[in-house]
Coordinates of C-alpha atoms and ligand atoms in Angstrom, one line a residue:
M1 CA -34.8 210.2 41.1
K2 CA -31.1 210.2 42.5
I3 CA -28.4 207.8 42.4
R4 CA -25.5 207.8 45.1
I5 CA -22.1 205.5 43.1
D6 CA -20.6 204.8 46.7
G7 CA -16.7 203.1 47.6
G8 CA -14.1 202.2 45.7
V9 CA -11.5 205.5 43.8
V10 CA -14.0 209.1 41.8
V11 CA -12.0 210.5 39.9
G12 CA -13.4 214.4 40.5
W13 CA -12.0 217.0 39.4
S14 CA -11.0 220.0 42.1
G15 CA -11.3 223.3 39.3
T16 CA -8.3 222.8 36.8
S17 CA -7.9 218.7 36.4
H18 CA -8.8 215.3 37.6
E19 CA -7.9 214.3 40.9
L20 CA -8.7 211.3 43.1
V21 CA -11.4 210.5 45.6
P22 CA -10.6 207.4 47.3
N23 CA -13.3 205.6 49.0
G24 CA -15.3 208.2 47.8
S25 CA -19.6 209.1 46.1
V26 CA -21.1 210.6 43.3
L27 CA -24.1 211.8 44.1
L28 CA -26.6 212.2 40.8
E29 CA -29.5 214.4 40.9
G30 CA -31.5 213.4 37.0
D31 CA -28.7 213.7 34.7
K32 CA -26.5 216.6 36.9
I33 CA -24.4 214.8 39.6
L34 CA -25.4 217.4 43.1
A35 CA -21.7 216.0 44.8
V36 CA -18.7 214.9 43.7
G37 CA -16.2 213.7 47.9
T38 CA -17.0 211.0 50.4
D39 CA -20.0 212.2 52.3
R40 CA -23.3 209.0 52.1
S41 CA -25.4 210.2 53.9
P42 CA -27.3 212.0 51.1
A43 CA -30.7 209.9 50.9
A44 CA -31.2 208.6 47.3
D45 CA -33.6 206.1 45.1
R46 CA -30.5 203.8 44.0
V47 CA -27.4 203.4 45.4
I48 CA -24.3 201.4 42.9
D49 CA -21.4 199.6 45.2
A50 CA -18.2 200.6 43.3
S51 CA -15.9 198.4 46.0
G52 CA -13.1 197.8 44.6
K53 CA -13.7 199.8 41.2
I54 CA -13.0 203.3 39.8
V55 CA -15.9 206.1 38.9
C56 CA -14.3 207.5 36.0
P57 CA -16.3 210.5 34.2
G58 CA -17.4 209.1 30.6
F59 CA -14.6 208.5 28.1
V60 CA -15.4 210.7 24.8
N61 CA -15.0 209.6 22.2
L62 CA -14.2 212.0 19.2
H63 CA -13.7 209.0 15.8
V64 CA -17.2 207.2 15.7
H65 CA -18.5 206.3 12.4
S66 CA -21.9 204.3 12.5
Q67 CA -21.5 202.2 10.7
L68 CA -20.8 198.5 11.1
N69 CA -17.6 199.5 8.9
I70 CA -16.9 195.5 7.3
G71 CA -13.9 197.0 5.5
D72 CA -11.7 197.5 8.7
Y73 CA -11.8 194.2 9.2
L74 CA -9.8 193.5 5.7
L75 CA -7.7 197.0 6.6
P76 CA -4.3 195.2 8.1
D77 CA -3.5 192.7 5.0
V78 CA -4.2 194.7 2.5
T79 CA -1.4 197.3 2.8
K80 CA 0.8 194.9 3.1
K81 CA -0.4 194.7 -1.4
D82 CA -1.1 198.0 -2.1
Y83 CA -0.2 200.9 0.1
L84 CA -1.6 203.5 -2.0
A85 CA -5.6 201.8 -0.6
A86 CA -4.2 202.1 2.8
N87 CA -7.0 203.6 4.3
W88 CA -10.2 202.3 4.2
F89 CA -11.7 205.6 2.1
V90 CA -8.9 204.6 -1.2
F91 CA -9.6 200.3 -1.2
G92 CA -13.0 200.8 -0.5
A93 CA -13.9 203.2 -2.6
P94 CA -15.7 201.1 -5.0
L95 CA -16.4 201.1 -9.3
K96 CA -18.5 203.7 -10.7
E97 CA -21.0 201.7 -12.0
K98 CA -21.0 199.2 -8.9
V99 CA -22.0 201.9 -6.8
T100 CA -25.5 200.6 -4.7
P101 CA -26.3 202.4 -1.9
P102 CA -27.4 199.9 1.2
P103 CA -30.7 198.8 2.6
A104 CA -31.8 201.7 4.8
P105 CA -32.5 199.0 7.5
A106 CA -29.0 197.8 6.5
V107 CA -27.9 201.0 7.7
A108 CA -29.8 201.6 10.9
L109 CA -28.4 198.4 11.7
G110 CA -24.4 199.4 11.6
R111 CA -25.8 202.4 13.6
K112 CA -27.2 200.9 15.5
Y113 CA -24.4 198.2 16.4
A114 CA -21.7 200.5 16.4
L115 CA -23.6 204.1 18.8
Y116 CA -24.4 200.4 21.1
S117 CA -20.3 198.9 20.2
A118 CA -18.3 202.7 21.2
L119 CA -21.6 203.3 24.8
R120 CA -20.4 199.4 25.6
N121 CA -16.8 200.2 25.8
G122 CA -17.7 203.5 27.8
A123 CA -17.5 206.3 26.2
T124 CA -20.8 208.2 26.4
T125 CA -20.1 210.9 23.8
V126 CA -19.6 209.8 20.6
L127 CA -18.5 212.2 18.1
D128 CA -19.6 210.8 15.0
P129 CA -18.7 211.8 11.4
G130 CA -20.8 210.0 9.6
G131 CA -21.7 206.1 8.1
G132 CA -24.1 204.9 4.9
P133 CA -26.9 207.7 3.5
G134 CA -30.0 206.3 5.5
D135 CA -32.9 207.5 7.1
L136 CA -32.5 210.1 9.0
D137 CA -35.1 209.9 12.0
D138 CA -34.0 205.7 12.6
Y139 CA -30.8 207.9 13.5
V140 CA -32.9 209.9 15.6
N141 CA -34.6 207.2 16.9
I142 CA -31.9 205.3 17.4
V143 CA -30.2 207.3 19.4
G144 CA -32.9 207.6 21.9
Q145 CA -33.1 204.1 21.6
L146 CA -29.9 203.1 23.3
G147 CA -29.7 206.3 25.6
G148 CA -25.7 207.9 25.0
R149 CA -25.1 211.1 23.9
V150 CA -24.4 211.6 20.4
F151 CA -23.2 214.9 17.9
F152 CA -24.3 214.1 14.0
S153 CA -24.7 215.5 11.3
P154 CA -25.3 213.6 8.0
P155 CA -21.8 214.1 6.5
Y156 CA -21.2 215.9 2.9
R157 CA -18.5 216.5 0.7
S158 CA -18.3 218.3 -3.4
S159 CA -16.2 215.2 -4.4
D160 CA -15.8 211.8 -4.6
I161 CA -14.3 208.7 -5.2
F162 CA -13.8 206.1 -7.1
T163 CA -12.0 203.5 -8.3
D164 CA -10.9 203.1 -12.6
A165 CA -11.0 199.2 -13.0
Q166 CA -6.9 198.7 -13.0
G167 CA -7.6 199.7 -9.4
R168 CA -6.4 203.3 -9.7
H169 CA -8.0 205.3 -7.3
Y170 CA -9.3 209.2 -8.8
Y171 CA -11.7 212.1 -7.0
E172 CA -15.7 212.2 -9.2
E173 CA -17.0 216.4 -8.6
R174 CA -20.5 215.9 -8.4
E175 CA -22.0 219.2 -7.9
D176 CA -24.9 217.4 -6.5
R177 CA -23.7 216.4 -3.6
G178 CA -21.9 220.0 -1.5
R179 CA -24.2 222.7 -0.9
P180 CA -27.1 220.4 -1.0
G181 CA -24.8 218.2 0.9
L182 CA -24.3 221.2 3.5
K183 CA -28.3 222.2 3.0
R184 CA -29.3 218.8 4.0
A185 CA -27.2 218.9 6.8
V186 CA -28.2 222.1 8.3
E187 CA -31.9 221.2 8.3
F188 CA -30.9 218.0 9.9
I189 CA -29.0 219.8 13.5
K190 CA -32.0 222.4 12.9
K191 CA -34.8 220.1 12.8
H192 CA -33.5 217.5 15.8
H193 CA -30.4 219.8 18.1
G194 CA -30.8 219.1 20.9
A195 CA -32.9 216.0 20.7
H196 CA -33.2 213.3 23.4
N197 CA -33.2 215.8 26.4
G198 CA -29.9 217.1 25.1
R199 CA -28.2 213.6 24.4
L200 CA -28.4 214.2 20.2
Q201 CA -26.3 217.7 19.2
G202 CA -26.1 218.8 16.0
I203 CA -22.3 219.0 14.5
L204 CA -21.5 219.8 10.3
N205 CA -19.0 216.8 8.8
P206 CA -17.8 218.0 6.3
A207 CA -16.3 214.7 5.2
Q208 CA -12.2 215.2 4.4
A209 CA -10.2 218.1 3.4
E210 CA -9.3 216.4 -0.2
T211 CA -12.7 215.7 -1.2
C212 CA -14.4 219.9 0.6
E213 CA -13.6 222.0 -2.3
P214 CA -12.2 225.3 -0.5
S215 CA -15.2 227.6 -0.8
L216 CA -17.4 225.0 0.8
L217 CA -15.0 224.8 4.3
K218 CA -15.7 228.3 4.0
E219 CA -19.4 227.7 3.7
S220 CA -19.6 225.2 6.3
V221 CA -17.2 227.8 8.3
A222 CA -20.7 230.5 8.3
A223 CA -23.1 227.5 8.8
A224 CA -21.4 226.4 12.2
K225 CA -21.0 229.6 13.4
E226 CA -25.0 230.2 13.0
L227 CA -26.3 227.1 14.3
D228 CA -23.7 227.3 17.0
V229 CA -22.2 223.9 16.5
P230 CA -19.0 222.2 15.7
I231 CA -17.7 220.9 12.5
H232 CA -15.8 217.7 12.7
I233 CA -13.5 216.2 9.0
H234 CA -10.7 214.6 8.4
A235 CA -7.2 215.3 7.6
G236 CA -3.8 214.2 7.4
G237 CA -5.2 210.5 8.0
N238 CA -2.9 209.5 4.8
F239 CA -0.8 209.2 1.9
R240 CA -2.4 210.0 -0.8
E241 CA -4.8 212.7 0.9
F242 CA -1.3 214.4 1.2
L243 CA -0.1 213.9 -1.8
Q244 CA -3.7 214.8 -3.3
I245 CA -3.5 218.3 -1.5
L246 CA -0.7 218.8 -1.9
N247 CA -0.5 218.3 -5.8
T248 CA -4.0 220.6 -6.5
Y249 CA -3.4 223.4 -3.6
R250 CA 0.5 223.0 -3.8
K251 CA 0.8 223.8 -0.3
P252 CA 0.4 221.2 3.6
V253 CA -2.4 220.2 4.6
V254 CA -2.8 222.2 7.2
E255 CA -1.9 225.5 6.2
Y256 CA -4.4 224.5 3.9
L257 CA -7.3 224.2 6.0
A258 CA -6.2 227.7 8.3
E259 CA -6.7 230.3 4.5
T260 CA -10.2 227.9 4.5
G261 CA -11.1 229.3 8.0
I262 CA -11.8 225.8 9.1
L263 CA -9.0 226.1 11.6
G264 CA -11.3 227.4 14.9
P265 CA -11.3 226.6 19.6
R266 CA -14.4 224.0 17.6
T267 CA -13.1 222.3 15.1
T268 CA -11.7 218.7 15.8
I269 CA -9.6 217.5 12.8
G270 CA -10.2 212.8 12.4
H271 CA -6.8 211.9 12.4
M272 CA -4.2 214.4 11.3
A273 CA -1.5 212.3 11.5
I274 CA -0.2 212.4 8.3
R275 CA 1.5 216.2 8.4
G276 CA 4.2 218.4 5.9
G277 CA 8.2 216.6 8.1
H278 CA 5.6 213.8 8.1
S279 CA 8.6 210.5 8.4
R280 CA 6.2 209.6 5.5
V281 CA 6.3 212.7 3.2
D282 CA 9.2 214.1 1.8
Y283 CA 8.2 218.0 2.4
P284 CA 10.1 219.7 4.2
R285 CA 8.8 222.8 4.9
G286 CA 6.7 224.2 7.5
N287 CA 5.9 224.8 10.7
E288 CA 1.8 222.9 10.7
L289 CA 1.9 222.1 15.1
K290 CA 2.4 226.2 15.7
L291 CA -1.0 226.7 12.8
L292 CA -2.9 223.5 14.1
A293 CA -2.4 225.3 18.3
E294 CA -2.0 228.7 17.2
S295 CA -6.3 227.6 15.6
G296 CA -7.2 226.0 18.9
A297 CA -8.5 223.0 16.5
T298 CA -8.2 219.5 18.4
V299 CA -6.6 217.5 16.6
G300 CA -9.1 213.0 16.8
H301 CA -5.6 211.6 17.6
C302 CA -7.3 207.4 16.9
P303 CA -4.1 206.1 17.0
Y304 CA -4.5 201.9 16.3
K305 CA -6.3 202.7 13.6
C306 CA -2.8 204.4 11.9
A307 CA -1.1 201.7 13.6
K308 CA -3.3 198.8 11.7
M309 CA -1.4 200.8 8.7
G310 CA 1.4 201.1 9.5
F311 CA 2.5 204.6 10.3
A312 CA 2.2 207.0 13.7
M313 CA 1.2 210.1 14.3
E314 CA 4.3 212.1 15.9
S315 CA 3.6 212.5 17.9
F316 CA 1.5 212.7 20.3
D317 CA 3.9 214.0 23.4
Q318 CA 4.7 216.1 20.6
Y319 CA 1.7 217.4 20.1
L320 CA 1.3 218.8 23.6
A321 CA 4.4 220.0 23.8
A322 CA 3.6 222.4 20.6
G323 CA 0.0 224.0 22.4
V324 CA -2.1 221.5 20.4
R325 CA -5.3 219.7 21.6
V326 CA -4.9 216.4 21.5
G327 CA -8.5 214.0 21.8
L328 CA -8.5 210.6 21.2
G329 CA -11.6 208.1 19.1
T330 CA -10.9 204.9 17.2
D331 CA -12.4 205.0 14.3
S332 CA -11.4 201.6 13.4
Y333 CA -12.6 198.8 15.2
P334 CA -12.8 197.9 18.3
L335 CA -14.6 201.0 19.6
D336 CA -12.9 200.6 22.5
I337 CA -11.8 204.6 24.3
V338 CA -9.8 202.2 27.5
A339 CA -7.9 200.6 25.0
E340 CA -6.8 203.3 22.4
M341 CA -5.6 205.6 25.8
R342 CA -2.1 202.7 25.5
Y343 CA -1.9 202.7 22.2
A344 CA -2.1 205.9 22.2
S345 CA 0.9 206.7 25.2
L346 CA 3.1 203.5 23.8
I347 CA 2.7 204.2 20.0
S348 CA 4.0 207.6 21.4
R349 CA 6.8 206.3 23.4
L350 CA 7.7 204.5 20.5
V351 CA 8.0 207.2 18.1
D352 CA 10.3 209.4 20.6
K353 CA 12.6 206.8 21.6
N354 CA 11.5 208.6 25.3
A355 CA 9.6 204.7 27.7
A356 CA 9.3 207.9 30.4
G357 CA 6.8 209.7 27.6
A358 CA 2.9 210.1 26.5
R359 CA 1.6 209.3 30.1
P360 CA -1.1 208.4 31.5
A361 CA -2.7 211.2 33.1
D362 CA -2.7 212.9 29.2
V363 CA -3.5 210.6 27.7
F364 CA -6.4 209.6 30.4
N365 CA -6.8 213.4 29.1
A366 CA -7.0 213.4 26.1
A367 CA -10.6 210.5 26.6
T368 CA -11.8 212.9 28.8
V369 CA -12.0 216.8 29.1
A370 CA -10.1 216.7 25.8
G371 CA -12.9 215.2 23.6
A372 CA -15.2 217.9 25.6
Q373 CA -13.1 220.6 24.9
A374 CA -13.5 220.0 21.5
L375 CA -17.1 219.6 21.6
G376 CA -17.4 223.4 23.8
R377 CA -18.9 221.1 26.9
K378 CA -17.7 222.0 30.2
D379 CA -19.5 219.6 31.5
L380 CA -18.5 216.4 29.6
G381 CA -15.3 214.7 30.7
R382 CA -16.2 215.8 34.6
L383 CA -17.2 213.9 37.9
A384 CA -18.3 217.7 39.0
V385 CA -20.6 219.9 39.9
G386 CA -23.4 220.9 37.5
A387 CA -21.4 218.6 35.0
K388 CA -24.1 216.2 32.7
A389 CA -24.9 212.1 34.9
D390 CA -21.9 210.6 32.6
L391 CA -19.9 208.3 33.8
V392 CA -18.9 204.9 33.8
V393 CA -17.1 202.4 36.3
I394 CA -14.4 199.7 35.9
N395 CA -14.1 196.6 37.6
L396 CA -10.4 196.8 38.3
R397 CA -9.8 194.1 40.7
T398 CA -9.7 191.3 38.7
T399 CA -6.2 189.1 37.0
R400 CA -5.9 191.9 34.3
Y401 CA -4.4 194.2 36.3
G402 CA -3.6 192.3 39.3
P403 CA -3.4 194.5 42.2
A404 CA -3.7 198.5 41.0
R405 CA -1.0 200.5 42.9
D406 CA -2.5 203.2 41.3
P407 CA -6.0 203.1 39.1
I408 CA -5.5 205.6 36.4
N409 CA -1.3 203.8 35.5
A410 CA -3.3 201.0 36.2
L411 CA -6.1 201.4 33.7
V412 CA -3.7 203.6 30.8
E413 CA -1.5 200.4 30.8
Y414 CA -4.0 197.5 31.1
G415 CA -7.2 198.6 30.8
S416 CA -10.3 197.5 28.2
G417 CA -13.8 198.3 27.2
A418 CA -14.7 194.9 28.9
D419 CA -13.9 195.8 32.2
V420 CA -16.8 198.1 32.2
E421 CA -19.5 197.5 34.6
T422 CA -21.7 200.0 34.6
V423 CA -22.3 202.7 32.4
I424 CA -25.1 206.5 33.2
V425 CA -25.7 208.3 30.8
D426 CA -27.4 211.6 31.2
G427 CA -27.9 210.2 35.0
E428 CA -29.7 207.2 33.7
V429 CA -28.2 203.5 33.5
V430 CA -28.2 202.9 30.9
V431 CA -25.4 199.4 30.9
E432 CA -25.3 197.2 33.6
N433 CA -23.5 193.9 34.4
G434 CA -21.5 195.1 31.3
R435 CA -25.0 194.9 29.4
S436 CA -27.0 197.5 27.7
T437 CA -30.3 198.2 30.4
R438 CA -32.4 199.2 27.0
I439 CA -31.7 196.1 23.6
D440 CA -31.4 192.7 24.0
E441 CA -27.7 192.8 22.6
A442 CA -27.4 188.8 21.3
E443 CA -30.7 190.0 19.5
L444 CA -27.8 192.7 18.0
F445 CA -24.9 191.5 17.6
A446 CA -27.0 187.7 15.2
Q447 CA -28.0 190.4 13.7
A448 CA -24.8 192.5 12.7
E449 CA -23.2 188.8 12.0
A450 CA -25.9 188.3 9.2
G451 CA -25.6 191.2 7.5
T452 CA -21.8 191.6 7.4
K453 CA -22.2 188.3 5.3
R454 CA -24.2 189.1 3.4
A455 CA -21.8 192.3 3.0
W456 CA -18.7 190.3 3.0
D457 CA -20.4 188.4 0.5
N458 CA -21.6 190.9 -2.1
W459 CA -17.5 191.9 -1.9
P460 CA -17.0 191.3 -5.3
G461 CA -20.1 192.9 -7.0
R462 CA -17.9 196.6 -5.8
D463 CA -14.1 195.2 -5.7
W464 CA -12.8 197.2 -8.9
S465 CA -11.6 192.7 -9.5
S466 CA -14.0 191.9 -8.3
R467 CA -11.5 189.9 -6.0
S468 CA -13.8 187.4 -2.7
V469 CA -12.8 189.2 0.2
E470 CA -10.5 185.8 0.6
Q471 CA -8.5 187.5 -1.6
I472 CA -8.2 190.8 0.0
I473 CA -7.2 188.8 2.8
P474 CA -6.0 185.4 3.0
P475 CA -6.3 183.6 5.8
A476 CA -4.4 183.0 8.9
F477 CA -4.1 179.7 8.2
P478 CA -5.7 176.9 5.7
T479 CA -9.5 175.3 6.0
R480 CA -8.8 172.3 6.1
Q481 CA -10.7 170.3 3.6
S482 CA -12.6 167.7 4.3
Ligands
LIG1 ZN1 -12.9 208.5 10.1

């Protein structure tokens, strides 16, 4: 099957960077890009008209938890009341005796919703650090069904996080989770890496810096090397974690990770915002950006999630200037990688008080080539001959943009994932006119609504003080009682 996409501005690849090809044409055959230029003479089975639109490489979203993440909607108000609970894992940590794993169908629904939402918003490749436990064969089937590209294996950790009856958090070692979890992940990768024409790729997910003991991280590095897959770990995502690491290992989180050997060119660190030297942390020593840059690791920056919790990475521009590779992820809903570029840019400018900072080109690179490099892939995140046929067509001729002088600047300044019209992965149109060609979006949405309502109704059952969702997050306005 050959597809030609004609017209519009094509974001091509010069060999060293993105470049714009006005009134361009992209030719795809099977899962590969055959040509990027202006020649419209090659025959194709299908021609897509992209006049007035921008034809971009498919975006790489480095942080998509495959779950409904109902707690995302609770984040902003919770942070106002209890700063230490200013992150999902902490305020969402249940009372130990109230832990009940969700049934496999509920987990499968969350996975399907999240992975579809990310794809619909323009991310042809996602890094999934894990969602609910669920059934792993379901996972493989969902990736097959939706048509996107996913890096995943089930996450593991050697400590769990709970709240006690007074709402205080504590970590509890779980020997039954760490190594057996790593073993399960390795088995998953051995069995499923490369499934669906390579759209499902393995990645090891030791969950968080402070929940994985050092020997488990070392074993993860060895296992990733043997399997030849990348690694993702959460670190620097909240104040609580920084203190836990500092107290346990008496060093800031990046130094700690560097000593375990887990930092390297194939490792992505989700968040990595809170570090020694961050304005929220009274820790005046160390040179963590230098350590990060030297290691070649990628920071999976999720600016919107941090902003929800009232802090910022300090800063996107400073990390780049220090030589740190920065990719972008959404983490929290909405899983909108297009808008995430704008948050990355604006928040960096605010932090640095520099209106000329965090240029659109830099955040666009972060959401494309940097994310692909983090995953060890030169054939993703760029429209080059021989690269994977993963691209998105975005409509810029709307009142949202007005007359756009430069499409990349316009996309970063004004764009939204809702503007993504067409998504192609592996040479197949998986989203057309903003709708999946493979699943019934309306049906999925209705199922997600019902599933979320069930979870919210059951929330008091897991909360340390049995609070309802309304008590945790009061509505914006009172509801009229009639
Ligand atoms: Zn996360």
